[in-house]
PDB file of C-alpha atoms in Angstrom:
ATOM      1  CA  UNK A 222       0.000   0.000   0.000  1.00 62.00           C
ATOM      2  CA  UNK A 223       1.301   3.463  -0.905  1.00 78.00           C
ATOM      3  CA  UNK A 224       2.297   5.678   1.993  1.00 90.00           C
ATOM      4  CA  UNK A 225       2.044   8.781  -0.183  1.00 96.00           C
ATOM      5  CA  UNK A 226      -0.846  11.191   0.468  1.00 97.00           C
ATOM      6  CA  UNK A 227      -3.956  10.180  -1.461  1.00 97.00           C
ATOM      7  CA  UNK A 228      -6.398  12.901  -0.400  1.00 98.00           C
ATOM      8  CA  UNK A 229      -4.875  16.383  -0.660  1.00 98.00           C
ATOM      9  CA  UNK A 230      -6.517  19.726   0.024  1.00 98.00           C
ATOM     10  CA  UNK A 231      -4.815  22.736  -1.610  1.00 98.00           C
ATOM     11  CA  UNK A 232      -5.644  26.069  -0.014  1.00 97.00           C
ATOM     12  CA  UNK A 233      -3.936  28.178  -2.701  1.00 95.00           C
ATOM     13  CA  UNK A 234      -4.041  28.013  -6.469  1.00 96.00           C
ATOM     14  CA  UNK A 235      -0.348  27.349  -7.149  1.00 97.00           C
ATOM     15  CA  UNK A 236      -0.193  23.884  -5.581  1.00 98.00           C
ATOM     16  CA  UNK A 237      -3.353  22.941  -7.488  1.00 98.00           C
ATOM     17  CA  UNK A 238      -1.605  24.100 -10.664  1.00 98.00           C
ATOM     18  CA  UNK A 239       1.469  22.013  -9.874  1.00 98.00           C
ATOM     19  CA  UNK A 240      -0.449  18.818  -9.091  1.00 98.00           C
ATOM     20  CA  UNK A 241      -2.401  19.117 -12.342  1.00 98.00           C
ATOM     21  CA  UNK A 242       0.823  19.738 -14.258  1.00 98.00           C
ATOM     22  CA  UNK A 243       2.370  16.620 -12.712  1.00 98.00           C
ATOM     23  CA  UNK A 244      -0.619  14.454 -13.632  1.00 98.00           C
ATOM     24  CA  UNK A 245      -1.556  14.069  -9.954  1.00 98.00           C
ATOM     25  CA  UNK A 246      -4.882  15.930  -9.941  1.00 98.00           C
ATOM     26  CA  UNK A 247      -6.688  12.758  -8.843  1.00 98.00           C
ATOM     27  CA  UNK A 248      -5.181  13.248  -5.383  1.00 98.00           C
ATOM     28  CA  UNK A 249      -6.906  16.633  -4.895  1.00 98.00           C
ATOM     29  CA  UNK A 250     -10.118  16.415  -2.856  1.00 98.00           C
ATOM     30  CA  UNK A 251     -10.561  20.100  -2.024  1.00 98.00           C
ATOM     31  CA  UNK A 252      -9.399  23.531  -3.185  1.00 98.00           C
ATOM     32  CA  UNK A 253      -9.602  27.192  -2.261  1.00 97.00           C
ATOM     33  CA  UNK A 254     -12.450  29.205  -3.723  1.00 94.00           C
ATOM     34  CA  UNK A 255      -9.787  31.524  -5.134  1.00 94.00           C
ATOM     35  CA  UNK A 256      -8.251  28.818  -7.305  1.00 96.00           C
ATOM     36  CA  UNK A 257      -8.169  29.921 -10.943  1.00 93.00           C
ATOM     37  CA  UNK A 258      -5.473  27.769 -12.548  1.00 95.00           C
ATOM     38  CA  UNK A 259      -6.083  25.440 -14.165  1.00 95.00           C
ATOM     39  CA  UNK A 260      -9.673  26.512 -14.987  1.00 95.00           C
ATOM     40  CA  UNK A 261     -10.948  22.928 -14.925  1.00 96.00           C
ATOM     41  CA  UNK A 262     -10.076  22.643 -11.241  1.00 97.00           C
ATOM     42  CA  UNK A 263     -12.948  24.976 -10.369  1.00 94.00           C
ATOM     43  CA  UNK A 264     -15.360  22.638 -12.147  1.00 95.00           C
ATOM     44  CA  UNK A 265     -13.928  19.363 -10.933  1.00 96.00           C
ATOM     45  CA  UNK A 266     -12.894  19.948  -7.335  1.00 98.00           C
ATOM     46  CA  UNK A 267     -14.966  20.955  -4.278  1.00 96.00           C
ATOM     47  CA  UNK A 268     -14.246  24.379  -2.837  1.00 97.00           C
ATOM     48  CA  UNK A 269     -13.651  23.900   0.873  1.00 97.00           C
ATOM     49  CA  UNK A 270     -12.106  27.207   1.972  1.00 95.00           C
ATOM     50  CA  UNK A 271     -11.628  30.805   0.860  1.00 93.00           C
ATOM     51  CA  UNK A 272      -8.048  31.924   1.461  1.00 90.00           C
ATOM     52  CA  UNK A 273      -7.563  33.051   5.040  1.00 88.00           C
ATOM     53  CA  UNK A 274     -11.133  32.450   6.191  1.00 90.00           C
ATOM     54  CA  UNK A 275     -13.543  29.545   6.064  1.00 91.00           C
ATOM     55  CA  UNK A 276     -15.036  26.615   7.933  1.00 93.00           C
ATOM     56  CA  UNK A 277     -12.594  24.049   9.275  1.00 96.00           C
ATOM     57  CA  UNK A 278     -15.323  21.412   9.186  1.00 97.00           C
ATOM     58  CA  UNK A 279     -15.638  21.708   5.385  1.00 97.00           C
ATOM     59  CA  UNK A 280     -11.969  20.784   5.070  1.00 98.00           C
ATOM     60  CA  UNK A 281     -12.254  17.915   7.557  1.00 98.00           C
ATOM     61  CA  UNK A 282     -15.350  16.624   5.753  1.00 98.00           C
ATOM     62  CA  UNK A 283     -13.298  15.594   2.708  1.00 98.00           C
ATOM     63  CA  UNK A 284     -10.966  13.592   4.994  1.00 98.00           C
ATOM     64  CA  UNK A 285      -7.613  14.923   3.793  1.00 98.00           C
ATOM     65  CA  UNK A 286      -4.394  13.118   4.578  1.00 97.00           C
ATOM     66  CA  UNK A 287      -2.426  16.263   3.630  1.00 98.00           C
ATOM     67  CA  UNK A 288      -3.297  19.959   3.427  1.00 98.00           C
ATOM     68  CA  UNK A 289      -1.053  22.354   1.501  1.00 98.00           C
ATOM     69  CA  UNK A 290      -1.103  25.952   2.776  1.00 98.00           C
ATOM     70  CA  UNK A 291       0.710  29.188   1.979  1.00 96.00           C
ATOM     71  CA  UNK A 292       2.485  31.637   4.275  1.00 93.00           C
ATOM     72  CA  UNK A 293       1.598  33.257   7.579  1.00 92.00           C
ATOM     73  CA  UNK A 294      -1.692  34.382   6.060  1.00 92.00           C
ATOM     74  CA  UNK A 295      -2.907  30.815   6.546  1.00 96.00           C
ATOM     75  CA  UNK A 296      -1.203  30.289   9.888  1.00 95.00           C
ATOM     76  CA  UNK A 297      -4.471  30.124  11.819  1.00 96.00           C
ATOM     77  CA  UNK A 298      -6.083  27.456   9.656  1.00 97.00           C
ATOM     78  CA  UNK A 299      -2.789  25.509   9.567  1.00 97.00           C
ATOM     79  CA  UNK A 300      -2.716  25.555  13.394  1.00 97.00           C
ATOM     80  CA  UNK A 301      -6.326  24.406  13.623  1.00 97.00           C
ATOM     81  CA  UNK A 302      -5.735  21.587  11.154  1.00 97.00           C
ATOM     82  CA  UNK A 303      -2.701  20.405  13.092  1.00 97.00           C
ATOM     83  CA  UNK A 304      -4.775  20.437  16.283  1.00 97.00           C
ATOM     84  CA  UNK A 305      -7.365  18.344  14.453  1.00 97.00           C
ATOM     85  CA  UNK A 306      -4.687  15.779  13.615  1.00 97.00           C
ATOM     86  CA  UNK A 307      -4.287  16.593   9.918  1.00 98.00           C
ATOM     87  CA  UNK A 308      -0.805  16.651   8.325  1.00 98.00           C
ATOM     88  CA  UNK A 309      -0.025  20.111   6.961  1.00 98.00           C
ATOM     89  CA  UNK A 310       2.737  21.520   4.762  1.00 98.00           C
ATOM     90  CA  UNK A 311       2.995  25.306   4.643  1.00 98.00           C
ATOM     91  CA  UNK A 312       4.862  26.795   1.691  1.00 97.00           C
ATOM     92  CA  UNK A 313       6.223  30.329   1.766  1.00 96.00           C
ATOM     93  CA  UNK A 314       7.597  30.926  -1.738  1.00 97.00           C
ATOM     94  CA  UNK A 315       8.421  34.595  -2.340  1.00 96.00           C
ATOM     95  CA  UNK A 316      11.069  34.482  -5.063  1.00 97.00           C
ATOM     96  CA  UNK A 317      11.543  32.798  -8.429  1.00 98.00           C
ATOM     97  CA  UNK A 318      13.885  30.250  -6.844  1.00 98.00           C
ATOM     98  CA  UNK A 319      11.304  29.623  -4.122  1.00 98.00           C
ATOM     99  CA  UNK A 320       8.675  28.892  -6.790  1.00 98.00           C
ATOM    100  CA  UNK A 321      10.934  26.315  -8.431  1.00 98.00           C
ATOM    101  CA  UNK A 322      11.750  24.783  -5.049  1.00 98.00           C
ATOM    102  CA  UNK A 323       8.032  24.555  -4.224  1.00 98.00           C
ATOM    103  CA  UNK A 324       7.409  22.595  -7.419  1.00 98.00           C
ATOM    104  CA  UNK A 325      10.184  20.142  -6.578  1.00 98.00           C
ATOM    105  CA  UNK A 326       8.848  19.701  -3.039  1.00 98.00           C
ATOM    106  CA  UNK A 327       5.287  19.045  -4.208  1.00 98.00           C
ATOM    107  CA  UNK A 328       6.697  16.459  -6.605  1.00 98.00           C
ATOM    108  CA  UNK A 329       8.504  14.690  -3.776  1.00 98.00           C
ATOM    109  CA  UNK A 330       5.416  14.754  -1.550  1.00 97.00           C
ATOM    110  CA  UNK A 331       3.410  12.804  -4.136  1.00 98.00           C
ATOM    111  CA  UNK A 332       6.159  10.580  -5.545  1.00 97.00           C
ATOM    112  CA  UNK A 333       6.428  12.482  -8.831  1.00 98.00           C
ATOM    113  CA  UNK A 334       9.922  13.907  -8.393  1.00 97.00           C
ATOM    114  CA  UNK A 335      11.058  13.121 -11.956  1.00 98.00           C
ATOM    115  CA  UNK A 336       8.044  14.920 -13.453  1.00 98.00           C
ATOM    116  CA  UNK A 337       8.591  17.854 -11.106  1.00 98.00           C
ATOM    117  CA  UNK A 338      12.236  18.183 -12.117  1.00 98.00           C
ATOM    118  CA  UNK A 339      11.185  18.093 -15.780  1.00 98.00           C
ATOM    119  CA  UNK A 340       8.667  20.885 -15.145  1.00 98.00           C
ATOM    120  CA  UNK A 341      11.309  22.938 -13.328  1.00 98.00           C
ATOM    121  CA  UNK A 342      13.674  22.416 -16.248  1.00 98.00           C
ATOM    122  CA  UNK A 343      11.044  23.680 -18.684  1.00 98.00           C
ATOM    123  CA  UNK A 344      10.468  26.787 -16.573  1.00 98.00           C
ATOM    124  CA  UNK A 345      14.211  27.400 -16.219  1.00 98.00           C
ATOM    125  CA  UNK A 346      14.442  27.274 -20.018  1.00 98.00           C
ATOM    126  CA  UNK A 347      11.760  29.984 -20.260  1.00 98.00           C
ATOM    127  CA  UNK A 348      13.715  32.109 -17.786  1.00 98.00           C
ATOM    128  CA  UNK A 349      17.019  31.702 -19.623  1.00 98.00           C
ATOM    129  CA  UNK A 350      15.506  32.367 -23.044  1.00 98.00           C
ATOM    130  CA  UNK A 351      13.848  35.513 -21.714  1.00 98.00           C
ATOM    131  CA  UNK A 352      17.068  36.653 -20.070  1.00 98.00           C
ATOM    132  CA  UNK A 353      18.983  36.148 -23.317  1.00 98.00           C
ATOM    133  CA  UNK A 354      16.433  38.163 -25.293  1.00 98.00           C
ATOM    134  CA  UNK A 355      16.493  40.922 -22.682  1.00 98.00           C
ATOM    135  CA  UNK A 356      20.284  41.150 -22.939  1.00 98.00           C
ATOM    136  CA  UNK A 357      19.877  42.227 -26.564  1.00 97.00           C
ATOM    137  CA  UNK A 358      17.416  45.041 -25.861  1.00 97.00           C
ATOM    138  CA  UNK A 359      18.711  48.502 -26.815  1.00 96.00           C
ATOM    139  CA  UNK A 360      17.603  50.018 -23.506  1.00 97.00           C
ATOM    140  CA  UNK A 361      16.062  49.049 -20.164  1.00 97.00           C
ATOM    141  CA  UNK A 362      12.905  50.725 -18.858  1.00 98.00           C
ATOM    142  CA  UNK A 363      12.367  51.879 -15.315  1.00 98.00           C
ATOM    143  CA  UNK A 364       9.238  49.953 -14.313  1.00 98.00           C
ATOM    144  CA  UNK A 365       6.613  50.768 -11.719  1.00 98.00           C
ATOM    145  CA  UNK A 366       4.600  47.650 -10.917  1.00 98.00           C
ATOM    146  CA  UNK A 367       1.440  48.451  -8.962  1.00 97.00           C
ATOM    147  CA  UNK A 368      -0.112  45.548  -7.083  1.00 96.00           C
ATOM    148  CA  UNK A 369      -2.954  47.640  -5.642  1.00 96.00           C
ATOM    149  CA  UNK A 370      -4.147  51.215  -6.023  1.00 95.00           C
ATOM    150  CA  UNK A 371      -5.893  52.283  -2.814  1.00 92.00           C
ATOM    151  CA  UNK A 372      -3.476  52.365  -1.078  1.00 94.00           C
ATOM    152  CA  UNK A 373      -0.714  52.121  -3.665  1.00 96.00           C
ATOM    153  CA  UNK A 374       1.292  48.915  -3.186  1.00 97.00           C
ATOM    154  CA  UNK A 375       4.440  48.051  -5.142  1.00 97.00           C
ATOM    155  CA  UNK A 376       5.347  44.593  -6.444  1.00 96.00           C
ATOM    156  CA  UNK A 377       6.417  41.570  -4.419  1.00 96.00           C
ATOM    157  CA  UNK A 378       9.822  39.914  -4.779  1.00 97.00           C
ATOM    158  CA  UNK A 379       9.108  37.334  -7.488  1.00 98.00           C
ATOM    159  CA  UNK A 380       7.484  40.034  -9.637  1.00 98.00           C
ATOM    160  CA  UNK A 381      10.491  42.321  -9.184  1.00 98.00           C
ATOM    161  CA  UNK A 382      12.801  39.453 -10.159  1.00 98.00           C
ATOM    162  CA  UNK A 383      10.720  38.625 -13.249  1.00 98.00           C
ATOM    163  CA  UNK A 384      10.851  42.285 -14.301  1.00 98.00           C
ATOM    164  CA  UNK A 385      14.648  42.157 -14.099  1.00 98.00           C
ATOM    165  CA  UNK A 386      14.792  38.884 -16.059  1.00 98.00           C
ATOM    166  CA  UNK A 387      12.596  40.461 -18.753  1.00 98.00           C
ATOM    167  CA  UNK A 388      14.946  43.442 -19.065  1.00 98.00           C
ATOM    168  CA  UNK A 389      13.397  46.061 -16.804  1.00 98.00           C
ATOM    169  CA  UNK A 390      14.389  47.840 -13.614  1.00 98.00           C
ATOM    170  CA  UNK A 391      11.900  47.809 -10.739  1.00 98.00           C
ATOM    171  CA  UNK A 392      11.823  51.364  -9.351  1.00 98.00           C
ATOM    172  CA  UNK A 393      10.825  50.007  -5.929  1.00 97.00           C
ATOM    173  CA  UNK A 394      13.244  47.104  -5.877  1.00 96.00           C
ATOM    174  CA  UNK A 395      14.221  47.962  -2.316  1.00 95.00           C
ATOM    175  CA  UNK A 396      10.671  47.180  -1.149  1.00 96.00           C
ATOM    176  CA  UNK A 397      10.245  43.935  -3.074  1.00 94.00           C
ATOM    177  CA  UNK A 398      11.803  41.712  -0.423  1.00 91.00           C
ATOM    178  CA  UNK A 399       9.140  42.707   2.092  1.00 92.00           C
ATOM    179  CA  UNK A 400       6.746  39.725   2.095  1.00 86.00           C
ATOM    180  CA  UNK A 401       3.711  41.527   3.498  1.00 88.00           C
ATOM    181  CA  UNK A 402       1.699  43.772   1.176  1.00 90.00           C
ATOM    182  CA  UNK A 403       1.160  46.254   3.989  1.00 91.00           C
ATOM    183  CA  UNK A 404       4.935  46.714   4.203  1.00 94.00           C
ATOM    184  CA  UNK A 405       5.006  47.650   0.518  1.00 96.00           C
ATOM    185  CA  UNK A 406       2.396  50.399   0.814  1.00 96.00           C
ATOM    186  CA  UNK A 407       3.813  53.660  -0.529  1.00 96.00           C
ATOM    187  CA  UNK A 408       3.497  56.279   2.249  1.00 92.00           C
ATOM    188  CA  UNK A 409       3.367  58.936  -0.454  1.00 94.00           C
ATOM    189  CA  UNK A 410       1.814  57.674  -3.729  1.00 87.00           C
ATOM    190  CA  UNK A 411       3.484  60.570  -5.549  1.00 95.00           C
ATOM    191  CA  UNK A 412       6.842  58.914  -4.831  1.00 96.00           C
ATOM    192  CA  UNK A 413       6.123  56.568  -7.757  1.00 97.00           C
ATOM    193  CA  UNK A 414       5.647  59.581 -10.024  1.00 97.00           C
ATOM    194  CA  UNK A 415       8.826  61.229  -8.724  1.00 97.00           C
ATOM    195  CA  UNK A 416      10.839  58.151  -9.671  1.00 97.00           C
ATOM    196  CA  UNK A 417       9.840  58.747 -13.309  1.00 97.00           C
ATOM    197  CA  UNK A 418       8.960  55.242 -14.513  1.00 98.00           C
ATOM    198  CA  UNK A 419       9.150  54.639 -18.256  1.00 98.00           C
ATOM    199  CA  UNK A 420       6.647  51.823 -18.001  1.00 98.00           C
ATOM    200  CA  UNK A 421       3.760  51.345 -15.579  1.00 98.00           C
ATOM    201  CA  UNK A 422       2.342  47.848 -15.172  1.00 98.00           C
ATOM    202  CA  UNK A 423      -0.774  47.384 -13.096  1.00 97.00           C
ATOM    203  CA  UNK A 424      -1.984  44.117 -11.626  1.00 96.00           C
ATOM    204  CA  UNK A 425      -4.607  44.947  -9.051  1.00 94.00           C
ATOM    205  CA  UNK A 426      -5.139  41.687  -7.216  1.00 85.00           C
ATOM    206  CA  UNK A 427      -8.756  40.617  -7.605  1.00 80.00           C
ATOM    207  CA  UNK A 428     -10.011  43.484  -9.749  1.00 89.00           C
ATOM    208  CA  UNK A 429      -9.504  44.914 -13.234  1.00 92.00           C
ATOM    209  CA  UNK A 430      -6.674  47.379 -13.683  1.00 95.00           C
ATOM    210  CA  UNK A 431      -7.877  50.805 -14.831  1.00 95.00           C
ATOM    211  CA  UNK A 432      -5.122  52.608 -16.814  1.00 95.00           C
ATOM    212  CA  UNK A 433      -7.316  55.694 -17.186  1.00 95.00           C
ATOM    213  CA  UNK A 434      -7.363  56.112 -13.401  1.00 95.00           C
ATOM    214  CA  UNK A 435      -3.566  56.051 -13.278  1.00 96.00           C
ATOM    215  CA  UNK A 436      -3.253  58.536 -16.147  1.00 95.00           C
ATOM    216  CA  UNK A 437      -5.695  60.900 -14.435  1.00 95.00           C
ATOM    217  CA  UNK A 438      -3.779  61.032 -11.128  1.00 95.00           C
ATOM    218  CA  UNK A 439      -2.884  64.546 -10.101  1.00 94.00           C
ATOM    219  CA  UNK A 440       0.821  65.210 -10.517  1.00 94.00           C
ATOM    220  CA  UNK A 441       1.397  62.254 -12.865  1.00 96.00           C
ATOM    221  CA  UNK A 442       1.012  64.068 -16.185  1.00 95.00           C
ATOM    222  CA  UNK A 443       4.779  64.448 -16.699  1.00 95.00           C
ATOM    223  CA  UNK A 444       5.651  60.855 -15.788  1.00 97.00           C
ATOM    224  CA  UNK A 445       7.330  59.365 -18.896  1.00 97.00           C
ATOM    225  CA  UNK A 446       5.071  56.285 -18.876  1.00 98.00           C
ATOM    226  CA  UNK A 447       1.946  58.448 -18.716  1.00 97.00           C
ATOM    227  CA  UNK A 448       3.194  61.022 -21.222  1.00 96.00           C
ATOM    228  CA  UNK A 449       4.205  58.364 -23.760  1.00 96.00           C
ATOM    229  CA  UNK A 450       1.258  56.012 -23.268  1.00 96.00           C
ATOM    230  CA  UNK A 451       3.071  53.117 -21.619  1.00 97.00           C
ATOM    231  CA  UNK A 452       0.533  52.155 -18.936  1.00 98.00           C
ATOM    232  CA  UNK A 453      -0.553  48.515 -19.193  1.00 97.00           C
ATOM    233  CA  UNK A 454      -2.082  45.603 -17.315  1.00 97.00           C
ATOM    234  CA  UNK A 455      -0.780  42.122 -16.652  1.00 97.00           C
ATOM    235  CA  UNK A 456      -3.619  40.002 -15.280  1.00 95.00           C
ATOM    236  CA  UNK A 457      -3.148  39.263 -11.594  1.00 94.00           C
ATOM    237  CA  UNK A 458      -4.028  35.587 -12.129  1.00 94.00           C
ATOM    238  CA  UNK A 459      -0.866  35.040 -14.175  1.00 96.00           C
ATOM    239  CA  UNK A 460       1.613  37.154 -12.215  1.00 97.00           C
ATOM    240  CA  UNK A 461       0.558  37.366  -8.559  1.00 96.00           C
ATOM    241  CA  UNK A 462       0.206  33.627  -7.918  1.00 95.00           C
ATOM    242  CA  UNK A 463       3.675  32.238  -7.084  1.00 97.00           C
ATOM    243  CA  UNK A 464       3.388  29.104  -9.186  1.00 98.00           C
ATOM    244  CA  UNK A 465       4.427  27.914 -12.662  1.00 98.00           C
ATOM    245  CA  UNK A 466       2.015  30.344 -14.336  1.00 98.00           C
ATOM    246  CA  UNK A 467       4.044  33.348 -13.138  1.00 98.00           C
ATOM    247  CA  UNK A 468       7.008  32.061 -15.138  1.00 98.00           C
ATOM    248  CA  UNK A 469       5.174  30.401 -18.021  1.00 98.00           C
ATOM    249  CA  UNK A 470       2.714  33.236 -18.729  1.00 98.00           C
ATOM    250  CA  UNK A 471       3.510  36.179 -16.461  1.00 98.00           C
ATOM    251  CA  UNK A 472       7.155  36.444 -17.511  1.00 98.00           C
ATOM    252  CA  UNK A 473       6.400  36.449 -21.284  1.00 98.00           C
ATOM    253  CA  UNK A 474       3.705  39.088 -20.694  1.00 98.00           C
ATOM    254  CA  UNK A 475       6.228  41.304 -18.892  1.00 98.00           C
ATOM    255  CA  UNK A 476       8.846  40.632 -21.564  1.00 98.00           C
ATOM    256  CA  UNK A 477       6.490  41.702 -24.340  1.00 98.00           C
ATOM    257  CA  UNK A 478       5.643  44.997 -22.649  1.00 98.00           C
ATOM    258  CA  UNK A 479       9.297  45.692 -21.890  1.00 98.00           C
ATOM    259  CA  UNK A 480      10.390  44.677 -25.390  1.00 98.00           C
ATOM    260  CA  UNK A 481       7.721  46.838 -27.030  1.00 97.00           C
ATOM    261  CA  UNK A 482       8.908  49.806 -24.996  1.00 97.00           C
ATOM    262  CA  UNK A 483      12.601  49.152 -25.628  1.00 97.00           C
ATOM    263  CA  UNK A 484      12.118  48.745 -29.380  1.00 94.00           C
ATOM    264  CA  UNK A 485       9.486  51.458 -29.751  1.00 86.00           C
ATOM    265  CA  UNK A 486       9.573  54.664 -31.803  1.00 75.00           C
ATOM    266  CA  UNK A 487      11.640  56.470 -29.180  1.00 63.00           C
ATOM    267  CA  UNK A 488      14.418  53.890 -29.569  1.00 58.00           C
ATOM    268  CA  UNK A 489      14.236  54.054 -33.352  1.00 47.00           C
ATOM    269  CA  UNK A 490      14.621  57.836 -33.216  1.00 46.00           C
ATOM    270  CA  UNK A 491      17.940  57.599 -31.389  1.00 49.00           C
ATOM    271  CA  UNK A 492      21.077  58.298 -33.434  1.00 40.00           C
TER     272      UNK A 492
END
């Protein structure tokens, strides 16, 4: 009889994504209501929890032999599950390397290490190809990544790293290592304007980015990105979830925006 977990509950979308990618979706017996990738998971798997709130009994009802959680934001439910006798693994991936390590760990937990290493290799190839393309860009934009607008919150570490891989420079790189969103709140939203980003990328977690609201901000009219029309969205579902999708889809989306800026009319006009 296999000693590997057979009934797994995933309380964030990225571990669901990994298990599907490894061909191990049959082990999943419950997911978070915020799971979006892959789309079929929402149709196939019961939603047993939100993200940081929910009913413990709904998780226990599916009789999990392993629950996968994420970060201190799920510390309370992880504690309660442990008290209820349920094995729990809490991930805390905040960087690109952490994302790759998470994939390898999930693979080991379900006996699919070879498949996990193959997936990691595919993602590393995307990273290296993007880095090589970025090295050939004629110029690098200063990028303001906005994770939320009210209050203004700058990008988390893996996003900042992906911007650099794609050929950009995160104007709030010094804040990116702070894991909590509240620690990345800009005390003065005009500070982003003062740093003169060439490219503004919005990814408002859980709601549609509104470029027209950014453009209309008082005091932002002379910001290069606003003046030259370089204010764009990358969907939060593909960049703010620290799983394979951030590398497979989020990174190419960033690279396209950065490449379009770097190779745009302004570059062509240079002597």
